[in-house]
Amino acid sequence: MPIAHTPTAVPVIVDEAKCIADKGCTVCVDVCPLDVLRISDLTGKAYMKYDECWYCMPCETDCPTGAVTVNIPYLLR
Amino acid sequence: MDEIKSGLTEVVCDVLVIGGGTAGPMAAYKAKRHSPGARVVLLEKANVKRSGAIAMGMDGLNNAVVPGYATPEQYTKEITIANDGICDQAPVYKYASRCFKIIQELDGFGIKFQKNENGDFDVKKVHHLGSYVLPMPNGDTVKKALYRQLRREKVLISNRYMATRLLTGRDGQIAGAIAVNTRNAEFLVLRAKTVILCAGAAGRLGLPQSGYLWGTYENATNSGDGYAMAYHAGAALANLECYQINPLIKDYNGPACAYVAGPFGAYTTNSEGNRFIECDYWSGQMMQEFYSELQSGKGPVFLKLNHLHSDTIGKIEAVLHQVERPSRGRFHENRGTNYRERMIEMHISEIGFCSGHSASGVYVDEFARTTVSGLYAAGDMASVPHNYMLGAFTNGAVAGEHAAEVAVNIDLADYNAADVVREQQRVLAATRREDGIPPNQLEYKTRRFVNDYLQPPKVTAKMKLGQARFAEIREDMESAMVVRDAHELMRSLEAASILDCAEMAAFASLFRTESRWGLYHHRVEYPEKNDDDWLCHSILRKRDGRMIAEKRPVAPYIVPIDESERSAYDSQRIRQHA
Amino acid sequence: MTVFEPFEAFGDLEEIAERLASEDPSVRRLAVLDLVEMSSGEVVPLLAGAILDAEPMVRQQAAQALGEFDGIEVAKALIGAVPDPVAEVARAAADSLAELRDPEASSVLLPLVTHPAAFVRAAVFRALKALQVDASLGPAIRGLGDDDSAVRVQAVGVIGYLKKTETLPSLISATRDKSADVRLAAVNALSFARSEVGAQAAAAALSDPEWQVRAAAAEAIGRIGQASAAGALIASLADGYWQVRQKALQNLGRLRVRDEVEAIVAFLDDELPSLRKDAAAALGDIADPRSRDALTRHTGDADPDVRKTVIWALGQIGSG
Ligand SMILES: Cc1cc2nc3c(=O)[nH]c(=O)nc-3n(C[C@H](O)[C@H](O)[C@H](O)COP(=O)(O)OP(=O)(O)OC[C@H]3O[C@@H](n4cnc5c(N)ncnc54)[C@H](O)[C@@H]3O)c2cc1C
Ligand code: SF4
Ligand code: SF4
């Protein structure tokens, strides 16, 4: 069975202008219990890679620069 | 990151703690304090800094037995009654006797509990019977404070490792565990003299009504791995049919927080704005009343705050939008729900296993010992009923101390190398396929059938159909699941735990041929409680590769419950049926 | 098998110190975060340096970080940052000061109770509160006369935490403060002593213009447990705010005063279920047989919580 990809709107947004992942920060990636954030090879900034979010907010709370915003996943909004 | 690498490392330790949420950090801390020279490893699937139910803290202790407000006897009695008599009291009593010391200790860690203007703990009353709730206005700092203590004590922390199976020795005693790195799939074999399971509830069992796999009441990392591991190691699991089901904010699936808002005067109502709950304690009985009201013409059910003063609501919001599930404020904002103007629509959660809120867990005694020698369990996954956060801390401490003490006096058990090879094959099988079914689809299907067939009211024919569907999914999982990176590998292992738990839920529910614990185990064909045959634990375990169930007597009460107290509770039930 | 440690590293002080000297403020800020992770007291001198950084965001991070540590050195570093011109830094430093638990830190704090900036004075009192050292008593009593109400609130806290009977007169005078926040704190702080004067002061506060203060006063009377204040509570059953009437009911029950059951019984017919319930609970606490008939008439109340409480109350009274 071949695999298709279904689009999904992810709930977590990173403000790339504020994110300092390129300076070595990985705080949000480290603290996420579901392990769904990554630093992009392309932009050097954090982003949500997997749509598997418990909307629990450590990523937003612990980000030193206030770059992360957690929204409620659309399905339950 | 995330590509699958091959690798296997073996480490040796004295005490291994699996799960660094609430009970786990306390267990590791206490083990290390008990034996400072010991190697204590805390293994965590996520990151100990922000993992588990209390990732963002809690808004209060739900069951603080504080001298001057409540006694251990009173608490033990209430839990026994709330749990319909099926309660080994020794661990409950031990918890109740020790938990105040633990509060003081947590206070010393810098975890802030609400104090009055005289610096004393500000205990609140939420239900009729006793005063137990101790608010934590700055609860979001809990994890950080625990983490500092672990670092100071030089506990060895392994983050992003998911334990997949326990290892046992020749005589069935514990020998360690196998874990997989969630970002590169490398294996870790941890040999240990004693192992403490603290992997939390089985919270990803039922599917939330939103259909979002991750929109669970429990932290969605808690996929029931602990239950599955204990099962495969041969440990006894108790009363799994006593599901966890909680009242929640509809769709948001976060706690409605009667425990926070209650002391300020909020309460649960039907759509007419009237109270309807008869039951005192948060229990299956209460959930039955909640469920019945939802089903009746008087639903939906609401949390009512709009009669409170705007300042009072401000205080409630300051707690609810800050700790525990802080995204709640955003949810309400999207929906345009202001607590001041509108009642908040509530619903009930998906089913799960959890002793923290209910009584479904790995069987443990008052030293947190399971039935496997050298294996302990604490927190939501251990069988001490209605244990909540403070129970996780307290019994984690009990387990840590006992496991450290035992570890001093025994040698490492040898494990069977073939077990590790077999586990590697099981774990990696799906990575060796080119295409097939991804884990999220297997998980979705399992959980949808959990809703369709296992949710109460429980019907025999439905549960049997469920079993047949689960068997089909298992075949697909073993023959056709495909995994493409290390992250997805973790999800596939979780899907396997979820399926194990689904099978256990069906099996245990079919075994107990009576109704008990209100909604949690409401069996349509056996609507009555049958104390003559079923005032006992149901124990599920794996024997010779198969699932079996048996009865186990409730230990003689150490705090007697007289007939009138029991019947007072039953009379609430009768009124409800009428 | 590889020699590989799958454990979190405990951190390398020298390596972090190097990053702390970086030209890039973001790198310095991340270095501060790594220092906190080390969780050991040896990082305090580096944090004390970082709190003087040229860049506000590094100072703020360091101020926050110091909250995770304790002792005189921490106190000194933070004190220096409380008057910081950047509000976020100042607030972080004040918050961190309040985390101190080492009583020794009071020696650094006490000299600052007369600091020219009100924000600093308030932060210092707030920190002293948790330390619970007798030496703060005098300054706190003087602090009750501070111009700034936020400082007075914290001063009440310091006194309240020390729970000394001889401070009652000063707390009582604070119950008449011009700021409602101060009055509220003072009323809440009164009840540590089972004292007649305290009860009278709380009774007086039942006529406070602010309903929150009146509700707290009713609660304080219950905790103090002097029956002499019951009359004032009865009067509060006519308060304009139901929240105050509710507290009055609850605390009449707590005082177990038998003379006034009639006034309480009247509330069994109140339109608010919460008040009916608390009336029944109070009658149960008081357990006077004279309320039996009234309670019996309400066993069929429309509200389940009220019914339950009525039945419980009847049980308390017994059949005799
Ligand atoms: C939303 C919510 C609100 C609550 N509110 C309150 C409250 O107000 N008051 C109260 O007293 N109680 C409350 N509770 C209950 C309380 O939080 C829990 O009972 C308690 O925290 C459970 O602790 P635990 O250690 O068993 O589980 P957790 O703290 O959930 O920890 C389990 C840990 O195990 C890890 N893990 C899971 N599987 C594996 C694996 N295979 N390998 C390695 N690690 C693994 C997880 O990542 C997690 O960190 C609430 C619970 C929830 C979910
Ligand atoms: S925590 Fe903030 S700054 Fe750091 S990587 Fe994440 S988004 Fe970027
Ligand atoms: S909200 Fe929670 S689960 Fe979602 S990305 Fe942030 S930390 Fe991860």
mmCIF file of N, CA, C and O in Angstrom, chain B residues 276 286-296 348 456-457 519 522:
data_model
loop_
_atom_site.group_PDB
_atom_site.id
_atom_site.type_symbol
_atom_site.label_atom_id
_atom_site.label_comp_id
_atom_site.label_asym_id
_atom_site.label_seq_id
_atom_site.Cartn_x
_atom_site.Cartn_y
_atom_site.Cartn_z
ATOM 1 N N PHE B 276 -27.262 18.678 39.787
ATOM 2 C CA PHE B 276 -27.904 17.360 39.656
ATOM 3 C C PHE B 276 -27.072 16.251 40.285
ATOM 4 O O PHE B 276 -27.516 15.123 40.412
ATOM 5 N N MET B 286 -20.340 9.201 40.566
ATOM 6 C CA MET B 286 -20.558 10.573 40.125
ATOM 7 C C MET B 286 -20.575 10.643 38.594
ATOM 8 O O MET B 286 -21.395 11.332 37.999
ATOM 9 N N MET B 287 -19.671 9.900 37.991
ATOM 10 C CA MET B 287 -19.619 9.917 36.530
ATOM 11 C C MET B 287 -20.884 9.333 35.921
ATOM 12 O O MET B 287 -21.329 9.745 34.860
ATOM 13 N N GLN B 288 -21.465 8.351 36.612
ATOM 14 C CA GLN B 288 -22.722 7.772 36.130
ATOM 15 C C GLN B 288 -23.815 8.853 36.126
ATOM 16 O O GLN B 288 -24.581 8.974 35.179
ATOM 17 N N GLU B 289 -23.838 9.634 37.186
ATOM 18 C CA GLU B 289 -24.846 10.695 37.263
ATOM 19 C C GLU B 289 -24.617 11.721 36.157
ATOM 20 O O GLU B 289 -25.549 12.208 35.526
ATOM 21 N N PHE B 290 -23.379 12.011 35.942
ATOM 22 C CA PHE B 290 -23.005 12.969 34.898
ATOM 23 C C PHE B 290 -23.445 12.445 33.524
ATOM 24 O O PHE B 290 -24.079 13.149 32.738
ATOM 25 N N TYR B 291 -23.118 11.197 33.302
ATOM 26 C CA TYR B 291 -23.450 10.562 32.019
ATOM 27 C C TYR B 291 -24.966 10.530 31.820
ATOM 28 O O TYR B 291 -25.468 10.865 30.750
ATOM 29 N N SER B 292 -25.686 10.139 32.861
ATOM 30 C CA SER B 292 -27.145 10.045 32.738
ATOM 31 C C SER B 292 -27.745 11.406 32.410
ATOM 32 O O SER B 292 -28.667 11.513 31.611
ATOM 33 N N GLU B 293 -27.204 12.432 33.036
ATOM 34 C CA GLU B 293 -27.743 13.772 32.791
ATOM 35 C C GLU B 293 -27.465 14.189 31.339
ATOM 36 O O GLU B 293 -28.315 14.779 30.683
ATOM 37 N N LEU B 294 -26.262 13.859 30.871
ATOM 38 C CA LEU B 294 -25.918 14.174 29.480
ATOM 39 C C LEU B 294 -26.889 13.498 28.521
ATOM 40 O O LEU B 294 -27.308 14.072 27.518
ATOM 41 N N GLN B 295 -27.229 12.257 28.844
ATOM 42 C CA GLN B 295 -28.096 11.476 27.965
ATOM 43 C C GLN B 295 -29.559 11.914 28.075
ATOM 44 O O GLN B 295 -30.343 11.679 27.183
ATOM 45 N N SER B 296 -29.896 12.486 29.222
ATOM 46 C CA SER B 296 -31.293 12.835 29.453
ATOM 47 C C SER B 296 -31.641 14.109 28.693
ATOM 48 O O SER B 296 -30.786 14.777 28.126
ATOM 49 N N ILE B 348 -17.816 14.238 28.902
ATOM 50 C CA ILE B 348 -16.979 13.269 29.600
ATOM 51 C C ILE B 348 -15.850 12.831 28.696
ATOM 52 O O ILE B 348 -15.941 12.903 27.476
ATOM 53 N N PRO B 456 -18.448 2.298 28.354
ATOM 54 C CA PRO B 456 -19.695 1.975 29.036
ATOM 55 C C PRO B 456 -20.855 2.777 28.432
ATOM 56 O O PRO B 456 -20.607 3.870 27.910
ATOM 57 N N PRO B 457 -22.087 2.289 28.563
ATOM 58 C CA PRO B 457 -22.476 1.013 29.176
ATOM 59 C C PRO B 457 -21.903 -0.172 28.398
ATOM 60 O O PRO B 457 -21.960 -0.190 27.164
ATOM 61 N N LEU B 519 -20.380 4.384 36.487
ATOM 62 C CA LEU B 519 -20.214 4.306 35.036
ATOM 63 C C LEU B 519 -18.985 3.479 34.635
ATOM 64 O O LEU B 519 -18.988 2.841 33.580
ATOM 65 N N HIS B 522 -20.197 -0.284 34.203
ATOM 66 C CA HIS B 522 -21.637 -0.486 34.118
ATOM 67 C C HIS B 522 -21.886 -1.543 33.053
ATOM 68 O O HIS B 522 -21.769 -1.277 31.862
#
